């Protein structure tokens, strides 16, 4: 009976995220639902068109429909004349504006290059906006391949983009997902917490959030470029079905890890009465319900883009988010995991399961 209840709660959470995806993007798994006026592809999505001066414009909306940035597709218009890339423009998308603005200068990298040179270019991702950068680069590759009439064949490791950062993130995520199941040691846990913060948080900027849930539900998941988030999703949604409650929050989440590390600074903790703890826990639940109501009512759907996890991507994060994150880390010195226990909307969703 308990297992059935867990499964029903999991399905309920999935339905909530599905509804959020429809409200925000008007899509499920890349398919338009009802009125698609909220989708990013609100203009002509023909893969190729010609301007009066002979310039060929490649639109990657359909070519790269399975390519995702952080929150969804990042289509491009690629202007090509006389065999050279003249200009690359970003089309409307649902990426967090603060992050995607950092990616826009990347679009100039291909200007003046021949198609062969553009295809061979190794462009570095913008620090702090890795997923959006990767989406732009893969869209660019698909557009150039289309322009050259080359078959769309990608080697597995090319598609996975197995650079050092990505490989390190996979290893750290697997360590956090598997080792605590069989081995408990305070020294190992401290090392794992440091790795979570340094590699998953600060270096690769990978974490679970409402924005990610809704983005995946809206546009689908590109498995090869989303191995780390998939590992995290398994620990968050599947582990609880087998008795491993809150494994993601306790052993994987970078911000939870940062709070645990902050708590090690001082052994002296503020004593909180049971009444205070209950009141703060109730505040967290009320906050979650209010945010959902506001989101479904269309009053504000962007709160999901500004959870404190984005503070790890400090180069592009909102200043208010960074300040709030620092405040929570200071509080964590005296109160165990204050954000996780009394605020986190994503954690509330996972706790429901």
Short mmCIF file of C-alpha atoms in Angstrom, two decimals:
data_model
loop_
_atom_site.label_atom_id
_atom_site.label_comp_id
_atom_site.label_asym_id
_atom_site.label_seq_id
_atom_site.Cartn_x
_atom_site.Cartn_y
_atom_site.Cartn_z
CA UNK A 1 0.00 0.00 0.00
CA UNK A 2 2.85 2.36 0.89
CA UNK A 3 4.60 1.62 -2.41
CA UNK A 4 1.39 2.33 -4.34
CA UNK A 5 1.05 5.65 -2.53
CA UNK A 6 4.63 6.57 -3.48
CA UNK A 7 3.98 5.73 -7.13
CA UNK A 8 0.78 7.78 -7.14
CA UNK A 9 2.61 10.75 -5.60
CA UNK A 10 5.38 10.41 -8.22
CA UNK A 11 2.79 10.41 -11.01
CA UNK A 12 1.13 13.44 -9.42
CA UNK A 13 4.43 15.33 -9.39
CA UNK A 14 5.03 14.42 -13.03
CA UNK A 15 1.57 15.71 -13.93
CA UNK A 16 2.30 18.99 -12.13
CA UNK A 17 5.51 19.45 -14.11
CA UNK A 18 3.70 18.55 -17.34
CA UNK A 19 1.10 21.19 -16.60
CA UNK A 20 3.83 23.73 -15.86
CA UNK A 21 5.48 22.94 -19.21
CA UNK A 22 2.21 23.53 -21.06
CA UNK A 23 1.59 26.79 -19.19
CA UNK A 24 5.11 28.12 -19.79
CA UNK A 25 5.98 26.80 -23.26
CA UNK A 26 2.77 25.38 -24.71
CA UNK A 27 4.60 22.10 -25.44
CA UNK A 28 5.10 18.57 -24.19
CA UNK A 29 8.08 16.50 -25.38
CA UNK A 30 8.63 18.96 -28.22
CA UNK A 31 5.02 18.84 -29.44
CA UNK A 32 2.78 21.90 -29.39
CA UNK A 33 -0.25 21.64 -27.13
CA UNK A 34 -3.25 23.75 -28.05
CA UNK A 35 -2.47 27.37 -28.87
CA UNK A 36 1.26 27.48 -29.55
CA UNK A 37 1.54 31.23 -29.31
CA UNK A 38 3.85 30.76 -26.34
CA UNK A 39 6.30 28.53 -28.13
CA UNK A 40 9.62 29.81 -29.37
CA UNK A 41 8.95 29.03 -33.02
CA UNK A 42 6.43 31.78 -33.73
CA UNK A 43 7.85 32.70 -37.13
CA UNK A 44 8.65 30.98 -40.40
CA UNK A 45 10.51 27.77 -39.60
CA UNK A 46 11.37 26.79 -43.18
CA UNK A 47 14.83 25.24 -43.05
CA UNK A 48 16.11 27.27 -46.01
CA UNK A 49 15.13 30.54 -47.61
CA UNK A 50 16.83 33.03 -49.96
CA UNK A 51 17.12 36.77 -49.64
CA UNK A 52 17.01 39.16 -52.60
CA UNK A 53 20.82 39.43 -52.73
CA UNK A 54 21.21 35.67 -52.92
CA UNK A 55 22.04 35.15 -49.26
CA UNK A 56 20.94 31.72 -48.04
CA UNK A 57 19.37 31.69 -44.59
CA UNK A 58 19.34 28.41 -42.70
CA UNK A 59 16.75 28.22 -39.94
CA UNK A 60 17.59 25.47 -37.44
CA UNK A 61 14.20 25.40 -35.69
CA UNK A 62 13.30 22.08 -37.31
CA UNK A 63 16.86 20.91 -38.04
CA UNK A 64 17.78 21.22 -34.36
CA UNK A 65 14.42 20.48 -32.78
CA UNK A 66 16.01 17.75 -30.63
CA UNK A 67 18.89 19.96 -29.52
CA UNK A 68 18.33 21.57 -26.14
CA UNK A 69 20.00 24.38 -24.27
CA UNK A 70 19.22 24.60 -20.57
CA UNK A 71 15.46 25.18 -20.65
CA UNK A 72 14.62 24.25 -24.22
CA UNK A 73 15.59 24.60 -27.93
CA UNK A 74 17.91 27.43 -28.99
CA UNK A 75 17.23 27.81 -32.76
CA UNK A 76 19.36 30.00 -35.03
CA UNK A 77 19.19 31.82 -38.34
CA UNK A 78 22.49 31.32 -40.20
CA UNK A 79 23.17 33.75 -43.06
CA UNK A 80 25.45 32.32 -45.76
CA UNK A 81 26.70 34.05 -48.91
CA UNK A 82 29.35 32.92 -51.39
CA UNK A 83 30.13 29.90 -49.25
CA UNK A 84 30.85 31.94 -46.12
CA UNK A 85 28.94 32.54 -42.91
CA UNK A 86 27.98 36.21 -42.87
CA UNK A 87 25.94 36.36 -39.67
CA UNK A 88 24.31 34.15 -37.03
CA UNK A 89 21.19 35.31 -35.21
CA UNK A 90 19.50 33.71 -32.22
CA UNK A 91 15.77 33.11 -32.66
CA UNK A 92 13.28 33.42 -29.76
CA UNK A 93 13.81 30.80 -27.04
CA UNK A 94 12.90 30.07 -23.43
CA UNK A 95 16.40 30.20 -21.95
CA UNK A 96 16.86 32.34 -18.86
CA UNK A 97 17.50 35.82 -20.35
CA UNK A 98 20.35 36.69 -17.97
CA UNK A 99 22.24 33.54 -18.98
CA UNK A 100 21.50 33.66 -22.70
CA UNK A 101 22.67 37.27 -22.98
CA UNK A 102 26.12 35.98 -22.02
CA UNK A 103 25.97 33.50 -24.91
CA UNK A 104 25.07 36.01 -27.64
CA UNK A 105 28.68 37.19 -28.26
CA UNK A 106 29.45 33.56 -29.14
CA UNK A 107 27.32 33.98 -32.28
CA UNK A 108 30.02 36.16 -33.86
CA UNK A 109 32.61 33.37 -33.73
CA UNK A 110 31.64 31.98 -37.15
CA UNK A 111 31.41 35.26 -39.07
CA UNK A 112 33.51 35.24 -42.24
CA UNK A 113 34.31 31.51 -42.05
CA UNK A 114 33.81 29.15 -44.97
CA UNK A 115 31.37 26.33 -44.36
CA UNK A 116 34.28 23.91 -44.00
CA UNK A 117 36.02 26.18 -41.53
CA UNK A 118 32.80 26.74 -39.58
CA UNK A 119 32.20 23.01 -39.37
CA UNK A 120 35.74 22.34 -38.15
CA UNK A 121 35.83 25.17 -35.60
CA UNK A 122 36.22 24.29 -31.93
CA UNK A 123 34.42 27.02 -30.04
CA UNK A 124 34.70 27.19 -26.26
CA UNK A 125 31.48 27.23 -24.29
CA UNK A 126 30.71 30.39 -22.35
CA UNK A 127 31.54 29.85 -18.69
CA UNK A 128 28.35 30.03 -16.69
CA UNK A 129 26.08 29.11 -19.60
CA UNK A 130 27.42 25.72 -20.69
CA UNK A 131 24.11 24.14 -21.71
CA UNK A 132 22.97 27.17 -23.72
CA UNK A 133 26.41 27.40 -25.38
CA UNK A 134 26.37 23.72 -26.30
CA UNK A 135 22.88 24.14 -27.75
CA UNK A 136 24.04 27.04 -29.92
CA UNK A 137 27.12 25.13 -31.13
CA UNK A 138 25.13 22.01 -32.00
CA UNK A 139 22.50 24.08 -33.83
CA UNK A 140 25.30 25.77 -35.75
CA UNK A 141 26.76 22.42 -36.71
CA UNK A 142 23.39 21.10 -37.90
CA UNK A 143 22.78 24.25 -39.93
CA UNK A 144 26.19 24.13 -41.61
CA UNK A 145 25.82 20.41 -42.34
CA UNK A 146 22.45 21.11 -43.93
CA UNK A 147 23.90 23.92 -46.01
CA UNK A 148 26.68 21.61 -47.24
CA UNK A 149 24.18 18.81 -47.99
CA UNK A 150 26.11 16.39 -45.81
CA UNK A 151 24.35 13.51 -44.14
CA UNK A 152 23.66 14.17 -40.48
CA UNK A 153 25.93 11.55 -38.95
CA UNK A 154 27.50 12.20 -35.57
CA UNK A 155 29.92 9.93 -33.74
CA UNK A 156 28.72 8.97 -30.28
CA UNK A 157 31.59 10.66 -28.48
CA UNK A 158 31.28 13.77 -30.60
CA UNK A 159 27.63 14.04 -29.65
CA UNK A 160 28.44 13.51 -25.99
CA UNK A 161 31.07 16.26 -26.12
CA UNK A 162 33.34 14.29 -23.80
CA UNK A 163 35.57 17.09 -22.63
CA UNK A 164 37.26 17.09 -19.24
CA UNK A 165 34.48 19.04 -17.53
CA UNK A 166 31.73 16.73 -18.79
CA UNK A 167 33.67 13.57 -17.93
CA UNK A 168 34.48 14.85 -14.43
CA UNK A 169 30.83 15.75 -13.81
CA UNK A 170 29.71 12.24 -14.84
CA UNK A 171 32.25 10.62 -12.50
CA UNK A 172 31.33 12.84 -9.54
CA UNK A 173 27.59 12.35 -10.12
CA UNK A 174 28.02 8.56 -10.28
CA UNK A 175 30.11 8.60 -7.09
CA UNK A 176 27.42 10.56 -5.28
CA UNK A 177 24.68 8.32 -6.64
CA UNK A 178 26.28 4.93 -5.93
CA UNK A 179 28.95 4.98 -3.21
CA UNK A 180 26.74 6.21 -0.31
CA UNK A 181 24.47 3.21 -0.95
CA UNK A 182 27.23 0.83 0.14
CA UNK A 183 29.82 2.83 2.05
CA UNK A 184 29.47 5.41 4.82
CA UNK A 185 32.48 7.34 6.06
CA UNK A 186 32.62 10.94 7.33
CA UNK A 187 35.91 11.66 5.56
CA UNK A 188 34.61 10.34 2.25
CA UNK A 189 31.41 12.32 2.72
CA UNK A 190 33.36 15.54 3.22
CA UNK A 191 35.38 14.82 0.07
CA UNK A 192 32.18 14.07 -1.87
CA UNK A 193 30.56 17.30 -0.66
CA UNK A 194 33.59 19.26 -1.86
CA UNK A 195 33.44 17.53 -5.24
CA UNK A 196 29.72 18.22 -5.56
CA UNK A 197 30.26 21.92 -4.93
CA UNK A 198 33.41 22.29 -7.03
CA UNK A 199 32.62 20.02 -10.00
CA UNK A 200 28.83 19.74 -10.23
CA UNK A 201 28.16 23.26 -8.98
CA UNK A 202 30.91 25.74 -9.79
CA UNK A 203 32.64 23.98 -12.71
CA UNK A 204 29.85 22.38 -14.72
CA UNK A 205 26.83 24.24 -13.32
CA UNK A 206 24.68 21.09 -13.24
CA UNK A 207 21.84 20.69 -10.74
CA UNK A 208 18.17 19.84 -10.62
CA UNK A 209 15.71 22.73 -10.67
CA UNK A 210 12.15 23.54 -11.62
CA UNK A 211 13.44 25.17 -14.79
CA UNK A 212 15.19 21.95 -15.81
CA UNK A 213 12.16 19.79 -15.03
CA UNK A 214 9.86 21.98 -17.09
CA UNK A 215 12.40 22.33 -19.91
CA UNK A 216 12.79 18.57 -20.23
CA UNK A 217 9.05 17.99 -20.01
CA UNK A 218 8.45 20.68 -22.64
CA UNK A 219 11.16 19.82 -25.16
CA UNK A 220 12.30 16.32 -24.24
CA UNK A 221 15.77 15.11 -23.23
CA UNK A 222 18.82 14.68 -25.44
CA UNK A 223 20.21 11.62 -23.63
CA UNK A 224 23.82 11.90 -24.81
CA UNK A 225 24.29 15.50 -23.70
CA UNK A 226 22.28 15.09 -20.48
CA UNK A 227 23.94 12.13 -18.78
CA UNK A 228 24.69 14.04 -15.57
CA UNK A 229 21.16 15.46 -15.15
CA UNK A 230 19.72 12.01 -15.88
CA UNK A 231 21.83 10.49 -13.09
CA UNK A 232 20.53 13.22 -10.80
CA UNK A 233 16.93 12.62 -11.90
CA UNK A 234 17.26 8.91 -11.10
CA UNK A 235 18.51 9.65 -7.57
CA UNK A 236 15.71 12.19 -7.06
CA UNK A 237 12.71 10.34 -8.51
CA UNK A 238 13.56 6.62 -8.65
CA UNK A 239 15.63 6.05 -5.51
CA UNK A 240 12.74 7.03 -3.17
CA UNK A 241 10.68 4.17 -4.61
CA UNK A 242 13.29 1.80 -3.14
CA UNK A 243 13.52 3.40 0.28
CA UNK A 244 16.35 5.86 -0.42
CA UNK A 245 14.50 9.03 0.52
CA UNK A 246 16.03 12.39 -0.36
CA UNK A 247 19.21 10.78 -1.70
CA UNK A 248 19.63 13.59 -4.22
CA UNK A 249 19.18 16.34 -1.62
CA UNK A 250 21.49 14.66 0.89
CA UNK A 251 24.26 13.26 -1.30
CA UNK A 252 24.17 14.94 -4.72
CA UNK A 253 22.72 18.48 -4.70
CA UNK A 254 25.57 21.04 -4.97
CA UNK A 255 23.79 23.69 -2.89
CA UNK A 256 22.80 21.18 -0.23
CA UNK A 257 26.45 20.10 -0.15
CA UNK A 258 27.59 23.72 0.22
CA UNK A 259 25.26 24.16 3.21
CA UNK A 260 26.57 20.95 4.81
CA UNK A 261 30.13 22.19 4.39
CA UNK A 262 29.21 25.56 5.88
CA UNK A 263 27.73 23.74 8.86
CA UNK A 264 31.11 22.18 9.59
CA UNK A 265 32.59 25.61 10.30
CA UNK A 266 31.05 25.77 13.78
CA UNK A 267 29.77 23.10 16.12
CA UNK A 268 27.63 25.65 17.93
CA UNK A 269 24.13 25.73 16.49
CA UNK A 270 21.15 27.93 17.22
CA UNK A 271 18.58 26.08 19.25
CA UNK A 272 15.22 26.21 17.54
CA UNK A 273 12.04 25.19 19.31
CA UNK A 274 9.81 22.56 17.79
CA UNK A 275 7.19 25.25 17.24
CA UNK A 276 9.62 27.36 15.22
CA UNK A 277 10.67 24.38 13.10
CA UNK A 278 7.03 23.49 12.44
CA UNK A 279 6.21 27.09 11.51
CA UNK A 280 9.15 27.32 9.07
CA UNK A 281 8.24 23.93 7.57
CA UNK A 282 4.67 25.14 7.09
CA UNK A 283 6.04 28.32 5.47
CA UNK A 284 7.91 26.18 2.95
CA UNK A 285 4.76 24.29 2.03
CA UNK A 286 2.70 27.46 1.73
CA UNK A 287 5.41 29.08 -0.40
CA UNK A 288 5.38 26.10 -2.74
CA UNK A 289 1.59 26.22 -3.13
CA UNK A 290 1.57 29.99 -3.68
CA UNK A 291 4.29 29.77 -6.34
CA UNK A 292 2.39 27.03 -8.15
CA UNK A 293 -0.85 29.03 -8.07
CA UNK A 294 0.91 32.14 -9.39
CA UNK A 295 2.60 30.11 -12.12
CA UNK A 296 -0.60 28.42 -13.32
CA UNK A 297 -2.45 31.71 -13.11
CA UNK A 298 0.15 33.25 -15.40
CA UNK A 299 0.99 35.95 -12.86
CA UNK A 300 4.63 34.91 -12.62
CA UNK A 301 6.14 31.82 -14.20
CA UNK A 302 9.76 32.96 -14.11
CA UNK A 303 10.41 32.24 -10.43
CA UNK A 304 11.67 28.83 -11.49
CA UNK A 305 14.57 30.49 -13.34
CA UNK A 306 15.81 32.17 -10.18
CA UNK A 307 16.16 29.44 -7.60
CA UNK A 308 19.35 29.71 -5.56
CA UNK A 309 21.03 26.90 -7.51
CA UNK A 310 21.73 29.39 -10.30
CA UNK A 311 24.12 31.20 -7.95
CA UNK A 312 26.71 28.55 -8.87
CA UNK A 313 26.76 30.04 -12.35
CA UNK A 314 27.92 33.25 -10.73
CA UNK A 315 29.21 34.84 -13.94
CA UNK A 316 25.65 35.22 -15.23
CA UNK A 317 23.48 34.76 -12.14
CA UNK A 318 21.16 37.49 -10.89
CA UNK A 319 22.82 39.59 -8.15
CA UNK A 320 19.84 39.15 -5.81
CA UNK A 321 20.12 35.36 -6.18
CA UNK A 322 23.83 35.42 -5.37
CA UNK A 323 23.27 37.61 -2.29
CA UNK A 324 20.42 35.40 -1.05
CA UNK A 325 22.55 32.29 -1.60
CA UNK A 326 25.40 33.80 0.43
CA UNK A 327 22.97 34.71 3.21
CA UNK A 328 21.73 31.12 3.30
CA UNK A 329 25.30 29.80 3.46
CA UNK A 330 26.05 32.08 6.42
CA UNK A 331 22.87 30.88 8.14
CA UNK A 332 23.95 27.28 7.43
CA UNK A 333 26.89 27.80 9.78
CA UNK A 334 24.39 28.04 12.66
CA UNK A 335 21.25 26.32 11.29
CA UNK A 336 21.59 22.95 9.45
CA UNK A 337 20.66 23.30 5.76
CA UNK A 338 18.24 26.25 6.16
CA UNK A 339 17.40 26.62 2.46
CA UNK A 340 16.82 22.90 1.98
CA UNK A 341 14.62 22.59 5.07
CA UNK A 342 12.59 25.78 4.99
CA UNK A 343 12.54 27.28 1.46
CA UNK A 344 13.59 25.14 -1.53
CA UNK A 345 10.65 24.70 -3.99
CA UNK A 346 12.45 21.96 -5.93
CA UNK A 347 13.15 20.12 -2.68
CA UNK A 348 9.49 20.41 -1.75
CA UNK A 349 8.49 18.69 -5.00
CA UNK A 350 11.01 15.90 -4.36
CA UNK A 351 9.84 15.54 -0.76
CA UNK A 352 6.26 14.99 -1.92
CA UNK A 353 7.40 11.76 -3.56
#
